[in-house]
PDB file of C-alpha atoms in Angstrom:
ATOM      1  CA  GLU A   1     -12.563   4.943 -17.069  1.00 69.00           C
ATOM      2  CA  GLU A   2     -11.182   4.968 -20.605  1.00 77.00           C
ATOM      3  CA  ASP A   3     -12.658   8.438 -21.246  1.00 85.00           C
ATOM      4  CA  ARG A   4     -11.112   9.756 -18.032  1.00 87.00           C
ATOM      5  CA  ARG A   5      -7.765   8.279 -19.030  1.00 89.00           C
ATOM      6  CA  TRP A   6      -7.755  10.109 -22.380  1.00 92.00           C
ATOM      7  CA  GLU A   7      -8.881  13.310 -20.687  1.00 93.00           C
ATOM      8  CA  LEU A   8      -5.871  13.054 -18.354  1.00 94.00           C
ATOM      9  CA  VAL A   9      -3.555  12.279 -21.286  1.00 95.00           C
ATOM     10  CA  ARG A  10      -4.722  15.383 -23.163  1.00 95.00           C
ATOM     11  CA  SER A  11      -4.271  17.488 -20.044  1.00 95.00           C
ATOM     12  CA  LEU A  12      -0.725  16.209 -19.444  1.00 96.00           C
ATOM     13  CA  LEU A  13       0.228  16.725 -23.077  1.00 96.00           C
ATOM     14  CA  HIS A  14      -0.989  20.306 -23.285  1.00 95.00           C
ATOM     15  CA  ASP A  15      -1.158  21.860 -19.796  1.00 94.00           C
ATOM     16  CA  GLU A  16       2.210  23.573 -19.412  1.00 93.00           C
ATOM     17  CA  SER A  17       1.328  24.818 -15.932  1.00 94.00           C
ATOM     18  CA  ARG A  18       2.002  21.313 -14.570  1.00 94.00           C
ATOM     19  CA  ALA A  19       5.515  20.246 -13.609  1.00 94.00           C
ATOM     20  CA  VAL A  20       7.246  18.642 -16.591  1.00 96.00           C
ATOM     21  CA  GLU A  21       8.419  15.642 -14.524  1.00 95.00           C
ATOM     22  CA  ASP A  22       4.826  14.960 -13.414  1.00 96.00           C
ATOM     23  CA  ARG A  23       3.659  15.191 -17.013  1.00 96.00           C
ATOM     24  CA  VAL A  24       6.270  12.705 -18.253  1.00 97.00           C
ATOM     25  CA  ALA A  25       5.737  10.248 -15.390  1.00 96.00           C
ATOM     26  CA  GLY A  26       1.956  10.463 -15.708  1.00 96.00           C
ATOM     27  CA  LEU A  27       2.088   9.844 -19.445  1.00 96.00           C
ATOM     28  CA  LEU A  28       4.315   6.802 -18.922  1.00 96.00           C
ATOM     29  CA  VAL A  29       1.617   5.378 -16.645  1.00 95.00           C
ATOM     30  CA  LEU A  30      -1.351   6.307 -18.826  1.00 95.00           C
ATOM     31  CA  LEU A  31       0.098   5.515 -22.256  1.00 94.00           C
ATOM     32  CA  TYR A  32       2.612   2.737 -21.609  1.00 95.00           C
ATOM     33  CA  GLY A  33       1.262   1.085 -18.455  1.00 93.00           C
ATOM     34  CA  GLN A  34       4.497   1.528 -16.558  1.00 94.00           C
ATOM     35  CA  PRO A  35       4.486   0.782 -12.827  1.00 93.00           C
ATOM     36  CA  LEU A  36       5.588   3.613 -10.560  1.00 94.00           C
ATOM     37  CA  ALA A  37       8.545   1.608  -9.225  1.00 94.00           C
ATOM     38  CA  ARG A  38       9.930   1.180 -12.745  1.00 95.00           C
ATOM     39  CA  ILE A  39       9.355   4.843 -13.633  1.00 96.00           C
ATOM     40  CA  ALA A  40      11.207   5.905 -10.492  1.00 96.00           C
ATOM     41  CA  ARG A  41      14.260   3.837 -11.531  1.00 96.00           C
ATOM     42  CA  LEU A  42      14.457   5.020 -15.152  1.00 96.00           C
ATOM     43  CA  THR A  43      17.834   6.471 -16.070  1.00 95.00           C
ATOM     44  CA  ARG A  44      18.745   9.133 -18.579  1.00 94.00           C
ATOM     45  CA  ASP A  45      20.675   6.461 -20.514  1.00 95.00           C
ATOM     46  CA  GLN A  46      17.362   4.786 -21.341  1.00 96.00           C
ATOM     47  CA  VAL A  47      16.332   7.872 -23.332  1.00 97.00           C
ATOM     48  CA  THR A  48      17.788   8.526 -26.771  1.00 96.00           C
ATOM     49  CA  ASP A  49      17.299  11.976 -28.235  1.00 95.00           C
ATOM     50  CA  SER A  50      18.255  12.213 -31.905  1.00 93.00           C
ATOM     51  CA  PRO A  51      17.196  14.326 -34.882  1.00 92.00           C
ATOM     52  CA  ASP A  52      14.884  11.438 -35.816  1.00 91.00           C
ATOM     53  CA  GLY A  53      13.045  11.637 -32.493  1.00 93.00           C
ATOM     54  CA  VAL A  54      13.062  10.533 -28.895  1.00 96.00           C
ATOM     55  CA  THR A  55      13.022   6.879 -27.872  1.00 96.00           C
ATOM     56  CA  LEU A  56      12.721   5.310 -24.443  1.00 96.00           C
ATOM     57  CA  LEU A  57      13.990   1.841 -23.617  1.00 96.00           C
ATOM     58  CA  LEU A  58      11.404   0.204 -21.364  1.00 94.00           C
ATOM     59  CA  GLY A  59      11.943  -3.377 -22.519  1.00 91.00           C
ATOM     60  CA  THR A  60      14.215  -4.882 -25.153  1.00 92.00           C
ATOM     61  CA  MET A  61      13.058  -2.629 -28.014  1.00 92.00           C
ATOM     62  CA  PRO A  62      13.074   1.170 -27.834  1.00 94.00           C
ATOM     63  CA  VAL A  63       9.682   2.871 -27.854  1.00 94.00           C
ATOM     64  CA  GLU A  64       9.422   5.900 -30.111  1.00 94.00           C
ATOM     65  CA  MET A  65       7.824   8.822 -28.291  1.00 95.00           C
ATOM     66  CA  PRO A  66       5.153  10.448 -30.456  1.00 93.00           C
ATOM     67  CA  GLY A  67       4.696  14.211 -30.604  1.00 89.00           C
ATOM     68  CA  PRO A  68       4.037  16.158 -28.446  1.00 93.00           C
ATOM     69  CA  LEU A  69       5.321  13.639 -25.863  1.00 95.00           C
ATOM     70  CA  ASP A  70       8.773  13.759 -27.460  1.00 95.00           C
ATOM     71  CA  HIS A  71       8.900  17.527 -26.872  1.00 95.00           C
ATOM     72  CA  ILE A  72       7.874  17.106 -23.209  1.00 96.00           C
ATOM     73  CA  VAL A  73      10.539  14.417 -22.682  1.00 96.00           C
ATOM     74  CA  ARG A  74      13.131  16.744 -24.215  1.00 95.00           C
ATOM     75  CA  GLN A  75      12.056  19.508 -21.811  1.00 95.00           C
ATOM     76  CA  HIS A  76      12.445  17.082 -18.935  1.00 95.00           C
ATOM     77  CA  LEU A  77      15.898  15.981 -20.108  1.00 93.00           C
ATOM     78  CA  ALA A  78      17.016  19.614 -20.172  1.00 90.00           C
ATOM     79  CA  ARG A  79      16.481  19.733 -16.400  1.00 80.00           C
ATOM     80  CA  ARG A  80      19.795  18.613 -14.934  1.00 60.00           C
ATOM     81  CA  HIS A  81      19.060  19.094 -11.252  1.00 55.00           C
ATOM     82  CA  GLY A  82      17.539  16.911  -8.605  1.00 51.00           C
ATOM     83  CA  ARG A  83      15.470  17.929  -5.613  1.00 52.00           C
ATOM     84  CA  ALA A  84      18.191  17.655  -2.988  1.00 47.00           C
ATOM     85  CA  ALA A  85      18.670  20.686  -0.787  1.00 44.00           C
ATOM     86  CA  VAL A  86      22.373  19.962  -0.247  1.00 47.00           C
ATOM     87  CA  GLY A  87      25.001  18.188  -2.280  1.00 48.00           C
ATOM     88  CA  ARG A  88      25.626  18.032  -6.008  1.00 48.00           C
ATOM     89  CA  THR A  89      22.524  17.125  -7.930  1.00 49.00           C
ATOM     90  CA  SER A  90      23.481  17.909 -11.522  1.00 57.00           C
ATOM     91  CA  ASP A  91      25.424  14.724 -12.317  1.00 72.00           C
ATOM     92  CA  HIS A  92      22.842  12.095 -11.389  1.00 81.00           C
ATOM     93  CA  PRO A  93      21.874   9.278 -13.803  1.00 93.00           C
ATOM     94  CA  TRP A  94      18.166   9.310 -12.924  1.00 95.00           C
ATOM     95  CA  LEU A  95      15.376  10.495 -15.183  1.00 95.00           C
ATOM     96  CA  PHE A  96      13.431  11.314 -11.992  1.00 95.00           C
ATOM     97  CA  PRO A  97      15.935  12.308  -9.311  1.00 94.00           C
ATOM     98  CA  GLY A  98      14.923  12.138  -5.689  1.00 92.00           C
ATOM     99  CA  GLY A  99      15.453  14.254  -2.614  1.00 86.00           C
ATOM    100  CA  ALA A 100      18.726  12.600  -1.645  1.00 85.00           C
ATOM    101  CA  PRO A 101      21.737  13.318  -3.872  1.00 83.00           C
ATOM    102  CA  GLY A 102      22.452  10.420  -6.210  1.00 86.00           C
ATOM    103  CA  HIS A 103      19.144   8.646  -5.587  1.00 92.00           C
ATOM    104  CA  PRO A 104      15.998   8.374  -7.699  1.00 95.00           C
ATOM    105  CA  ILE A 105      12.619   9.591  -6.550  1.00 96.00           C
ATOM    106  CA  SER A 106      10.939   7.096  -4.242  1.00 95.00           C
ATOM    107  CA  THR A 107       7.936   5.186  -5.498  1.00 95.00           C
ATOM    108  CA  ALA A 108       5.899   6.594  -2.605  1.00 95.00           C
ATOM    109  CA  GLN A 109       6.833  10.186  -3.485  1.00 95.00           C
ATOM    110  CA  LEU A 110       6.059   9.588  -7.155  1.00 95.00           C
ATOM    111  CA  LYS A 111       2.670   8.162  -6.198  1.00 94.00           C
ATOM    112  CA  VAL A 112       1.895  11.263  -4.106  1.00 95.00           C
ATOM    113  CA  ARG A 113       2.972  13.614  -6.915  1.00 95.00           C
ATOM    114  CA  LEU A 114       0.858  11.838  -9.522  1.00 95.00           C
ATOM    115  CA  ALA A 115      -2.151  11.576  -7.218  1.00 94.00           C
ATOM    116  CA  ALA A 116      -1.945  15.350  -6.728  1.00 93.00           C
ATOM    117  CA  VAL A 117      -2.468  15.835 -10.476  1.00 90.00           C
ATOM    118  CA  GLY A 118      -5.290  13.272 -10.589  1.00 91.00           C
ATOM    119  CA  ILE A 119      -3.438  10.251 -11.942  1.00 89.00           C
ATOM    120  CA  PRO A 120      -4.457   6.943 -10.394  1.00 81.00           C
ATOM    121  CA  GLY A 121      -1.325   4.783 -10.529  1.00 73.00           C
ATOM    122  CA  ARG A 122      -2.705   1.273 -10.553  1.00 84.00           C
ATOM    123  CA  SER A 123      -5.994   1.787 -12.379  1.00 84.00           C
ATOM    124  CA  GLY A 124      -4.354   4.093 -14.925  1.00 85.00           C
ATOM    125  CA  ARG A 125      -1.686   1.478 -15.545  1.00 89.00           C
ATOM    126  CA  ASN A 126      -4.204  -1.342 -15.850  1.00 90.00           C
ATOM    127  CA  THR A 127      -6.313   0.599 -18.345  1.00 89.00           C
ATOM    128  CA  ALA A 128      -3.238   1.381 -20.447  1.00 92.00           C
ATOM    129  CA  LEU A 129      -2.125  -2.267 -20.412  1.00 92.00           C
ATOM    130  CA  MET A 130      -5.607  -3.396 -21.407  1.00 91.00           C
ATOM    131  CA  ASP A 131      -5.611  -0.928 -24.304  1.00 92.00           C
ATOM    132  CA  LEU A 132      -2.135  -1.961 -25.474  1.00 93.00           C
ATOM    133  CA  ALA A 133      -2.977  -5.673 -25.165  1.00 93.00           C
ATOM    134  CA  VAL A 134      -5.852  -5.211 -27.604  1.00 91.00           C
ATOM    135  CA  LYS A 135      -3.567  -3.539 -30.154  1.00 92.00           C
ATOM    136  CA  LEU A 136      -0.361  -5.585 -29.874  1.00 92.00           C
ATOM    137  CA  PRO A 137       0.471  -9.289 -29.859  1.00 92.00           C
ATOM    138  CA  PRO A 138       1.780 -10.513 -26.491  1.00 93.00           C
ATOM    139  CA  VAL A 139       5.350 -10.936 -27.785  1.00 93.00           C
ATOM    140  CA  ALA A 140       5.526  -7.324 -28.992  1.00 93.00           C
ATOM    141  CA  LEU A 141       3.906  -6.075 -25.773  1.00 92.00           C
ATOM    142  CA  ALA A 142       6.446  -7.973 -23.668  1.00 93.00           C
ATOM    143  CA  ARG A 143       9.412  -6.664 -25.651  1.00 93.00           C
ATOM    144  CA  MET A 144       8.152  -3.094 -25.779  1.00 93.00           C
ATOM    145  CA  LEU A 145       7.270  -2.753 -22.091  1.00 92.00           C
ATOM    146  CA  GLY A 146       9.772  -5.109 -20.506  1.00 91.00           C
ATOM    147  CA  ILE A 147       7.155  -7.428 -19.021  1.00 92.00           C
ATOM    148  CA  HIS A 148       7.229 -11.218 -18.985  1.00 92.00           C
ATOM    149  CA  ILE A 149       5.635 -12.916 -21.981  1.00 93.00           C
ATOM    150  CA  SER A 150       3.174 -14.777 -19.739  1.00 93.00           C
ATOM    151  CA  THR A 151       2.099 -11.471 -18.185  1.00 91.00           C
ATOM    152  CA  ALA A 152       1.579 -10.009 -21.657  1.00 92.00           C
ATOM    153  CA  GLY A 153      -0.452 -13.101 -22.578  1.00 91.00           C
ATOM    154  CA  THR A 154      -2.622 -12.682 -19.492  1.00 92.00           C
ATOM    155  CA  TRP A 155      -3.289  -9.051 -20.398  1.00 91.00           C
ATOM    156  CA  ALA A 156      -4.204 -10.116 -23.945  1.00 91.00           C
ATOM    157  CA  GLU A 157      -6.662 -12.706 -22.600  1.00 91.00           C
ATOM    158  CA  ARG A 158      -8.229 -10.147 -20.259  1.00 89.00           C
ATOM    159  CA  ALA A 159      -8.493  -7.602 -23.058  1.00 88.00           C
ATOM    160  CA  ARG A 160     -10.193 -10.073 -25.398  1.00 82.00           C
ATOM    161  CA  GLY A 161     -12.572 -11.106 -22.639  1.00 71.00           C
ATOM    162  CA  SER A 162     -13.476  -7.577 -21.628  1.00 56.00           C
ATOM    163  CA  HIS A 163     -14.074  -6.464 -25.221  1.00 49.00           C
ATOM    164  CA  ALA A 164     -16.175  -9.543 -25.962  1.00 50.00           C
ATOM    165  CA  ALA A 165     -18.217  -8.934 -22.797  1.00 49.00           C
ATOM    166  CA  TYR A 166     -18.656  -5.281 -23.734  1.00 46.00           C
ATOM    167  CA  ALA A 167     -19.813  -6.173 -27.262  1.00 46.00           C
ATOM    168  CA  ALA A 168     -22.293  -8.683 -25.847  1.00 47.00           C
ATOM    169  CA  GLN A 169     -23.612  -6.091 -23.395  1.00 48.00           C
ATOM    170  CA  VAL A 170     -24.085  -3.496 -26.151  1.00 43.00           C
ATOM    171  CA  SER A 171     -25.792  -6.111 -28.308  1.00 45.00           C
ATOM    172  CA  ARG A 172     -28.209  -7.013 -25.481  1.00 49.00           C
ATOM    173  CA  ARG A 173     -29.022  -3.330 -24.900  1.00 49.00           C
ATOM    174  CA  ALA A 174     -29.737  -2.775 -28.587  1.00 49.00           C
ATOM    175  CA  PHE A 175     -31.895  -5.919 -28.767  1.00 46.00           C
ATOM    176  CA  SER A 176     -33.868  -5.009 -25.612  1.00 45.00           C
ATOM    177  CA  LYS A 177     -35.017  -1.731 -27.200  1.00 44.00           C
ATOM    178  CA  PHE A 178     -37.184  -3.651 -29.699  1.00 44.00           C
TER     179      PHE A 178
END
């Protein structure tokens, strides 16, 4: 599953034939473990674009978007229209505007869009959270992603357990060859 996740990440980062909003939303799931409901409610005010780079406020500390993700987020910010067929759609606050003027994309619609490009919402999110929990202490994970500290601690415990189990499994396989 981890290999598939990185394959999807590479595809979203470099395949310009995909819709930019699908690329950004998919990368938020696969790299930052964001739930679809939170992605759907992100506002443009949560993104800061400066000469130093692009940051996104998911929790209490801004997350710096690495290249080429920063470029893709900038492309997405340049799109000022929503999907509404009638009504003004250029002055909305949403990072992912929906079909109704002034409203964000629905979680269900976002799920359908991401599934169409091969992104599994829940399992992609879980894999990203597991990966981040291995690399970051629970406090930093909670602040960066806007999750509760106990949730971050649970992810850290799961990550330690899964990596220990994996190491034991590899060790048993290596030993059984002799």
